[in-house]
Amino acid sequence: MTNVRVIKPALAALVAAAACVGGLAFSSAQPAQADTYSDLITAQNQHAASVQREAELKQQLAGASQDLANKVLELDDLTNNKIVAAQAKVTQANEDAATAQDEADAASGRLSAAQKDKETLEEQIKQTGKDYDDAHAAVAQLARDEMHGSNASDVMSVVTGATSTQDFVNSMQSRDALSRNEANAASSAATSLSTSKNRGERLAAIEKQIAVLKTQADEKAASAQTAAETAQSERDALDKLRQEGEARRDELSSMIDSLDSQSAKQAAQTVLIASQVDSYNRQFQKEQQDAANRVDTGNQGGTPSTPVTPAPAPAPAPAPAPAPAPAPSVGGQGTSNGDYGNAYATGQCTYWAYERRRQMGIGTPSYLGNGGDWWRNAPSYGLRVDHNPQVGAALSFLPGQDGADGTWGHVAVVEAVYGDGTFQISEMNVGGLWMMNYRTLTNLGQYWFVH
């Protein structure tokens, strides 16, 4: 394929600037700005693409009324520049909010751990008093074990090795002297390691640490709240732009028929497709958010949650078995034969292909199978299948063709056909369910089109 153009959120999108053609008015470009060199290169490339896109649109719209041409350019600017830039801000704001929340949670966890340590130490102090030194005692025991081994085994060796009462007494006196030496060595080791701190001193240190951690936790929580509010503000701004885009798209759709030039109609249709793609992306994001809100995150400290078993999706009516595919027919476009409504899985490429053709007034059988099978099954319903692109035709990609799934294939809808052998398609589920984009391909006779 060549001349691939994909709509998706980018780091930045800048308004294009070029000399006005035919008296068309358009906003001036903003200079490319970025935080890193890589981002700067990306921004500059996007700026150049924006300038080129604007110039192409103006050339195609030459001769159209200034009011209508301006509406096309404004919708293009809104869809490909302003909304993309707003989406980038939302993405960054969401990431900042998530990072701030993680830091707040970590600070809260450290505070909770310190408070738990305090409670445990207070219980120990009740049993031993504040002067008991855990670290010193541990180091002293370690020194004794290393210097003289097990106390019990030492006593037994003295008793069993004594040949007389006097020998036994002398041995015990020597062992007592050694024990005193061990205790002195252990105390020295504990002091040199700076591990000697009694429980009262440790409690005071923990209480001081808790005060610091509480301040940090409060600051992190406040930062997380501010970041969340900023992210929500950016999301609201993006949603407002998208609502504006929908209103402009509806207005422009009703005016396209007034364009006399075929190139102007193609330009307007291209801009409308891009706006429609963004609208479907918006729908996808909303459904994802709704799904996330329905997720059972378990008991959060209240009453135990009750798992909810979702109702199974209704099974579609069985697909009629297609007859063996005959040679491509030469009939018209679309059919009511086998069209029982959109029975394809929502958010998939097949769902969009049926829905988009319905919007164009073209009937499509409800059970053509996977996208890569449409070209094979369509003739049995009386649909024409050939290698010639036509607006409204479904492009049935073979498995693995031009990035299509290696098993199921793919299907898209032709939106425009150009005189240089290229054509434009719209497609769904390229980057995920409901995710849409459009691209321009070159026809060399390698594609199957379902009319």
Short mmCIF file of C-alpha atoms in Angstrom, two decimals, residues 57-383:
data_model
loop_
_atom_site.label_atom_id
_atom_site.label_comp_id
_atom_site.label_asym_id
_atom_site.label_seq_id
_atom_site.Cartn_x
_atom_site.Cartn_y
_atom_site.Cartn_z
CA LEU A 57 -7.84 21.08 0.75
CA LYS A 58 -7.67 24.67 -0.46
CA GLN A 59 -6.70 23.52 -3.93
CA GLN A 60 -9.60 21.06 -4.03
CA LEU A 61 -12.01 23.70 -2.70
CA ALA A 62 -11.00 26.36 -5.22
CA GLY A 63 -14.16 27.76 -6.80
CA ALA A 64 -16.42 26.78 -3.91
CA SER A 65 -18.22 29.45 -1.94
CA GLN A 66 -15.99 31.05 0.67
CA ASP A 67 -18.46 30.30 3.47
CA LEU A 68 -18.67 26.59 2.67
CA ALA A 69 -14.93 26.26 2.04
CA ASN A 70 -14.22 27.90 5.38
CA LYS A 71 -16.55 25.44 7.12
CA VAL A 72 -14.62 22.53 5.60
CA LEU A 73 -11.28 24.00 6.68
CA GLU A 74 -12.54 24.82 10.16
CA LEU A 75 -13.83 21.28 10.69
CA ASP A 76 -10.52 19.88 9.45
CA ASP A 77 -8.62 22.16 11.83
CA LEU A 78 -10.88 21.18 14.69
CA THR A 79 -10.58 17.44 14.02
CA ASN A 80 -6.94 17.10 13.03
CA ASN A 81 -5.36 19.85 15.12
CA LYS A 82 -7.37 21.12 18.07
CA ILE A 83 -8.94 17.81 19.12
CA VAL A 84 -5.67 15.93 18.67
CA ALA A 85 -3.81 18.52 20.78
CA ALA A 86 -6.54 18.37 23.42
CA GLN A 87 -6.33 14.57 23.44
CA ALA A 88 -2.58 14.80 24.02
CA LYS A 89 -3.23 17.10 26.99
CA VAL A 90 -5.79 14.65 28.37
CA THR A 91 -3.37 11.75 28.02
CA GLN A 92 -0.62 13.65 29.83
CA ALA A 93 -3.00 14.88 32.52
CA ASN A 94 -4.29 11.34 33.10
CA GLU A 95 -0.72 10.05 33.42
CA ASP A 96 0.17 12.85 35.85
CA ALA A 97 -2.93 12.12 37.92
CA ALA A 98 -2.13 8.40 38.03
CA THR A 99 1.47 9.10 39.09
CA ALA A 100 0.33 11.54 41.78
CA GLN A 101 -2.18 9.00 43.09
CA ASP A 102 0.48 6.28 43.20
CA GLU A 103 2.75 8.57 45.20
CA ALA A 104 -0.10 9.43 47.55
CA ASP A 105 -0.90 5.74 48.05
CA ALA A 106 2.77 4.96 48.73
CA ALA A 107 3.01 7.78 51.28
CA SER A 108 -0.17 6.56 52.96
CA GLY A 109 1.26 3.03 53.05
CA ARG A 110 4.46 4.21 54.73
CA LEU A 111 2.44 6.10 57.31
CA SER A 112 0.26 3.06 58.04
CA ALA A 113 3.35 0.84 58.42
CA ALA A 114 4.94 3.28 60.89
CA GLN A 115 1.72 3.48 62.90
CA LYS A 116 1.59 -0.31 63.02
CA ASP A 117 5.20 -0.42 64.24
CA LYS A 118 4.28 2.04 66.99
CA GLU A 119 1.36 -0.09 68.16
CA THR A 120 3.53 -3.23 68.21
CA LEU A 121 6.30 -1.48 70.17
CA GLU A 122 3.85 -0.08 72.71
CA GLU A 123 2.61 -3.63 73.40
CA GLN A 124 6.20 -4.82 73.86
CA ILE A 125 6.97 -1.97 76.26
CA LYS A 126 4.04 -3.05 78.42
CA GLN A 127 5.78 -6.41 78.84
CA THR A 128 9.44 -5.40 79.23
CA GLY A 129 9.50 -1.69 80.06
CA LYS A 130 11.06 1.13 78.05
CA ASP A 131 14.69 0.27 78.93
CA TYR A 132 14.77 -3.11 77.19
CA ASP A 133 17.25 -3.03 74.29
CA ASP A 134 16.32 -5.51 71.52
CA ALA A 135 19.32 -4.76 69.31
CA HIS A 136 21.86 -4.94 72.14
CA ALA A 137 20.44 -8.22 73.37
CA ALA A 138 20.52 -9.71 69.88
CA VAL A 139 24.14 -8.69 69.26
CA ALA A 140 25.19 -9.94 72.71
CA GLN A 141 23.62 -13.34 72.08
CA LEU A 142 25.30 -13.52 68.70
CA ALA A 143 28.70 -12.78 70.28
CA ARG A 144 28.20 -15.46 72.94
CA ASP A 145 27.22 -18.04 70.35
CA GLU A 146 30.23 -17.27 68.17
CA MET A 147 32.71 -17.25 71.08
CA HIS A 148 31.58 -20.25 73.07
CA GLY A 149 28.85 -22.18 71.28
CA SER A 150 25.82 -23.61 73.09
CA ASN A 151 25.53 -22.87 76.82
CA ALA A 152 23.88 -26.21 77.56
CA SER A 153 26.53 -28.24 75.76
CA ASP A 154 29.27 -26.29 77.57
CA VAL A 155 27.86 -27.10 81.01
CA MET A 156 27.52 -30.78 80.12
CA SER A 157 31.15 -30.95 78.94
CA VAL A 158 32.34 -29.40 82.21
CA VAL A 159 30.33 -31.85 84.34
CA THR A 160 31.21 -34.97 82.40
CA GLY A 161 34.87 -33.98 82.06
CA ALA A 162 35.48 -33.28 85.77
CA THR A 163 37.68 -35.91 87.55
CA SER A 164 37.05 -34.58 91.07
CA THR A 165 34.94 -32.13 92.99
CA GLN A 166 37.74 -29.61 93.05
CA ASP A 167 38.24 -30.03 89.33
CA PHE A 168 34.50 -29.39 88.80
CA VAL A 169 34.57 -26.19 90.95
CA ASN A 170 37.64 -24.88 89.16
CA SER A 171 36.06 -25.57 85.79
CA MET A 172 32.87 -23.75 86.70
CA GLN A 173 34.85 -20.76 87.99
CA SER A 174 36.77 -20.62 84.70
CA ARG A 175 33.51 -20.81 82.74
CA ASP A 176 32.00 -17.97 84.79
CA ALA A 177 35.02 -15.79 84.02
CA LEU A 178 34.66 -16.60 80.34
CA SER A 179 30.96 -15.67 80.42
CA ARG A 180 31.86 -12.28 81.89
CA ASN A 181 34.36 -11.76 79.10
CA GLU A 182 31.71 -12.71 76.52
CA ALA A 183 29.21 -10.24 78.00
CA ASN A 184 31.77 -7.45 77.90
CA ALA A 185 32.68 -8.29 74.31
CA ALA A 186 28.99 -8.38 73.32
CA SER A 187 28.35 -4.97 74.89
CA SER A 188 31.34 -3.55 73.06
CA ALA A 189 30.13 -5.04 69.75
CA ALA A 190 26.65 -3.58 70.20
CA THR A 191 28.03 -0.13 70.98
CA SER A 192 30.48 -0.13 68.08
CA LEU A 193 27.67 -1.07 65.68
CA SER A 194 25.49 1.78 67.04
CA THR A 195 22.62 -0.67 67.42
CA SER A 196 22.03 -0.02 71.09
CA LYS A 197 18.69 1.75 71.51
CA ASN A 198 16.12 0.83 74.07
CA ARG A 199 12.42 0.50 73.33
CA GLY A 200 11.56 3.87 74.82
CA GLU A 201 14.02 5.62 72.54
CA ARG A 202 12.75 3.67 69.54
CA LEU A 203 9.17 4.67 70.35
CA ALA A 204 10.13 8.36 70.41
CA ALA A 205 11.92 7.99 67.07
CA ILE A 206 8.91 6.27 65.48
CA GLU A 207 6.55 8.97 66.77
CA LYS A 208 8.80 11.61 65.20
CA GLN A 209 8.87 9.66 61.94
CA ILE A 210 5.07 9.35 61.93
CA ALA A 211 4.71 13.13 62.18
CA VAL A 212 6.96 13.57 59.11
CA LEU A 213 5.20 10.82 57.16
CA LYS A 214 1.79 12.28 57.93
CA THR A 215 2.85 15.63 56.52
CA GLN A 216 4.19 13.94 53.40
CA ALA A 217 1.03 11.85 53.00
CA ASP A 218 -1.17 14.94 53.29
CA GLU A 219 0.92 16.78 50.68
CA LYS A 220 0.83 13.85 48.27
CA ALA A 221 -2.93 13.45 48.72
CA ALA A 222 -3.45 17.14 47.97
CA SER A 223 -1.24 16.87 44.86
CA ALA A 224 -3.20 13.84 43.69
CA GLN A 225 -6.47 15.72 44.13
CA THR A 226 -5.16 18.69 42.16
CA ALA A 227 -3.88 16.42 39.37
CA ALA A 228 -7.23 14.61 39.20
CA GLU A 229 -9.08 17.93 38.92
CA THR A 230 -6.71 19.08 36.16
CA ALA A 231 -7.24 15.83 34.26
CA GLN A 232 -11.00 16.20 34.55
CA SER A 233 -10.78 19.78 33.31
CA GLU A 234 -8.77 18.64 30.27
CA ARG A 235 -11.28 15.86 29.59
CA ASP A 236 -14.15 18.34 29.78
CA ALA A 237 -12.36 20.65 27.34
CA LEU A 238 -11.79 17.76 24.92
CA ASP A 239 -15.41 16.67 25.15
CA LYS A 240 -16.55 20.22 24.43
CA LEU A 241 -14.38 20.31 21.30
CA ARG A 242 -15.81 16.98 20.16
CA GLN A 243 -19.36 18.21 20.69
CA GLU A 244 -18.46 21.23 18.58
CA GLY A 245 -17.05 18.88 15.94
CA GLU A 246 -20.28 16.88 15.81
CA ALA A 247 -22.32 20.04 15.38
CA ARG A 248 -20.04 21.29 12.59
CA ARG A 249 -20.11 17.89 10.91
CA ASP A 250 -23.90 17.82 10.88
CA GLU A 251 -23.99 21.32 9.44
CA LEU A 252 -21.44 20.53 6.74
CA SER A 253 -23.14 17.24 5.79
CA SER A 254 -26.27 19.12 4.83
CA MET A 255 -24.31 21.48 2.55
CA ILE A 256 -22.12 19.05 0.55
CA ASP A 257 -24.70 18.64 -2.21
CA SER A 258 -24.35 22.32 -3.03
CA LEU A 259 -20.75 21.77 -4.16
CA ASP A 260 -20.44 21.59 -7.93
CA SER A 261 -16.85 20.39 -8.17
CA GLN A 262 -16.15 16.67 -7.67
CA SER A 263 -12.77 17.47 -6.10
CA ALA A 264 -14.46 19.83 -3.64
CA LYS A 265 -16.95 17.13 -2.71
CA GLN A 266 -14.08 14.68 -2.16
CA ALA A 267 -12.30 17.22 0.05
CA ALA A 268 -15.42 17.81 2.13
CA GLN A 269 -16.10 14.07 2.37
CA THR A 270 -12.54 13.42 3.55
CA VAL A 271 -12.92 15.97 6.33
CA LEU A 272 -16.31 14.51 7.31
CA ILE A 273 -14.83 11.01 7.50
CA ALA A 274 -12.05 12.20 9.81
CA SER A 275 -14.63 13.85 12.06
CA GLN A 276 -16.75 10.70 12.02
CA VAL A 277 -13.70 8.63 12.98
CA ASP A 278 -13.08 10.87 15.97
CA SER A 279 -16.74 10.52 16.94
CA TYR A 280 -16.42 6.73 16.98
CA ASN A 281 -13.20 6.97 18.98
CA ARG A 282 -15.10 9.10 21.47
CA GLN A 283 -17.84 6.46 21.63
CA PHE A 284 -15.22 3.76 22.21
CA GLN A 285 -13.59 5.70 25.05
CA LYS A 286 -16.95 6.29 26.70
CA GLU A 287 -17.85 2.61 26.54
CA GLN A 288 -14.44 1.68 27.95
CA GLN A 289 -14.96 4.10 30.84
CA ASP A 290 -18.46 2.75 31.48
CA ALA A 291 -17.07 -0.78 31.49
CA ALA A 292 -14.32 0.23 33.93
CA ASN A 293 -16.91 1.78 36.24
CA ARG A 294 -18.84 -1.50 36.25
CA VAL A 295 -15.83 -3.60 37.25
CA ASP A 296 -16.20 -5.17 40.71
CA THR A 297 -13.04 -4.10 42.55
CA GLY A 298 -13.87 -6.20 45.63
CA ASN A 299 -14.55 -5.22 49.22
CA GLN A 300 -13.06 -1.79 49.93
CA GLY A 301 -13.79 -1.80 53.63
CA GLY A 302 -17.58 -1.89 53.53
CA THR A 303 -19.92 -4.83 53.27
CA PRO A 304 -18.68 -7.72 51.15
CA SER A 305 -19.48 -7.25 47.50
CA THR A 306 -21.65 -9.74 45.67
CA PRO A 307 -20.29 -10.93 42.33
CA VAL A 308 -22.61 -10.21 39.45
CA THR A 309 -22.86 -12.76 36.67
CA PRO A 310 -23.47 -10.98 33.38
CA ALA A 311 -26.32 -12.21 31.27
CA PRO A 312 -25.08 -14.11 28.24
CA ALA A 313 -25.29 -12.25 24.97
CA PRO A 314 -28.12 -13.50 22.77
CA ALA A 315 -26.88 -15.80 20.05
CA PRO A 316 -27.43 -14.48 16.53
CA ALA A 317 -29.71 -16.33 14.20
CA PRO A 318 -27.83 -19.05 12.31
CA ALA A 319 -26.26 -17.85 9.13
CA PRO A 320 -27.75 -19.35 5.99
CA ALA A 321 -25.26 -21.65 4.35
CA PRO A 322 -24.00 -19.91 1.21
CA ALA A 323 -23.94 -21.79 -2.02
CA PRO A 324 -20.60 -22.34 -3.72
CA ALA A 325 -19.28 -18.98 -4.89
CA PRO A 326 -20.05 -18.42 -8.54
CA ALA A 327 -17.97 -16.26 -10.82
CA PRO A 328 -18.12 -12.55 -9.95
CA SER A 329 -21.42 -11.08 -11.02
CA VAL A 330 -21.96 -7.84 -12.84
CA GLY A 331 -25.09 -6.68 -11.01
CA GLY A 332 -25.73 -3.44 -9.20
CA GLN A 333 -24.63 -2.32 -5.73
CA GLY A 334 -26.21 -3.57 -2.52
CA THR A 335 -29.02 -6.03 -1.90
CA SER A 336 -31.90 -6.67 0.48
CA ASN A 337 -31.35 -10.40 0.05
CA GLY A 338 -30.16 -11.75 3.39
CA ASP A 339 -30.26 -8.33 5.07
CA TYR A 340 -31.85 -8.89 8.49
CA GLY A 341 -30.10 -6.02 10.28
CA ASN A 342 -26.61 -5.62 11.65
CA ALA A 343 -25.88 -9.05 13.16
CA TYR A 344 -22.10 -8.56 13.28
CA ALA A 345 -20.17 -8.28 16.55
CA THR A 346 -20.19 -4.69 17.78
CA GLY A 347 -16.94 -2.80 17.48
CA GLN A 348 -15.56 -5.17 14.84
CA CYS A 349 -14.61 -4.33 11.26
CA THR A 350 -17.62 -6.26 9.94
CA TYR A 351 -19.96 -4.26 12.17
CA TRP A 352 -18.62 -0.99 10.75
CA ALA A 353 -18.72 -2.19 7.15
CA TYR A 354 -22.40 -3.12 7.45
CA GLU A 355 -23.25 0.07 9.35
CA ARG A 356 -21.35 2.39 7.03
CA ARG A 357 -22.95 0.88 3.91
CA ARG A 358 -26.35 1.21 5.59
CA GLN A 359 -25.60 4.92 6.14
CA MET A 360 -24.85 5.16 2.41
CA GLY A 361 -28.15 3.50 1.54
CA ILE A 362 -26.50 0.22 0.50
CA GLY A 363 -27.96 -3.08 1.67
CA THR A 364 -25.63 -5.78 2.99
CA PRO A 365 -26.38 -9.41 3.92
CA SER A 366 -26.27 -9.96 7.67
CA TYR A 367 -24.18 -13.13 7.63
CA LEU A 368 -21.26 -12.76 5.23
CA GLY A 369 -18.87 -14.20 7.84
CA ASN A 370 -15.42 -12.89 8.70
CA GLY A 371 -14.06 -9.89 6.84
CA GLY A 372 -11.76 -12.06 4.74
CA ASP A 373 -14.73 -14.19 3.60
CA TRP A 374 -17.03 -11.44 2.32
CA TRP A 375 -15.70 -11.57 -1.23
CA ARG A 376 -16.28 -15.35 -1.33
CA ASN A 377 -19.78 -15.40 0.22
CA ALA A 378 -21.23 -12.24 -1.32
CA PRO A 379 -21.98 -13.60 -4.84
CA SER A 380 -24.41 -16.18 -3.41
CA TYR A 381 -26.59 -13.24 -2.32
CA GLY A 382 -26.43 -11.61 -5.74
CA LEU A 383 -23.74 -9.04 -4.94
#
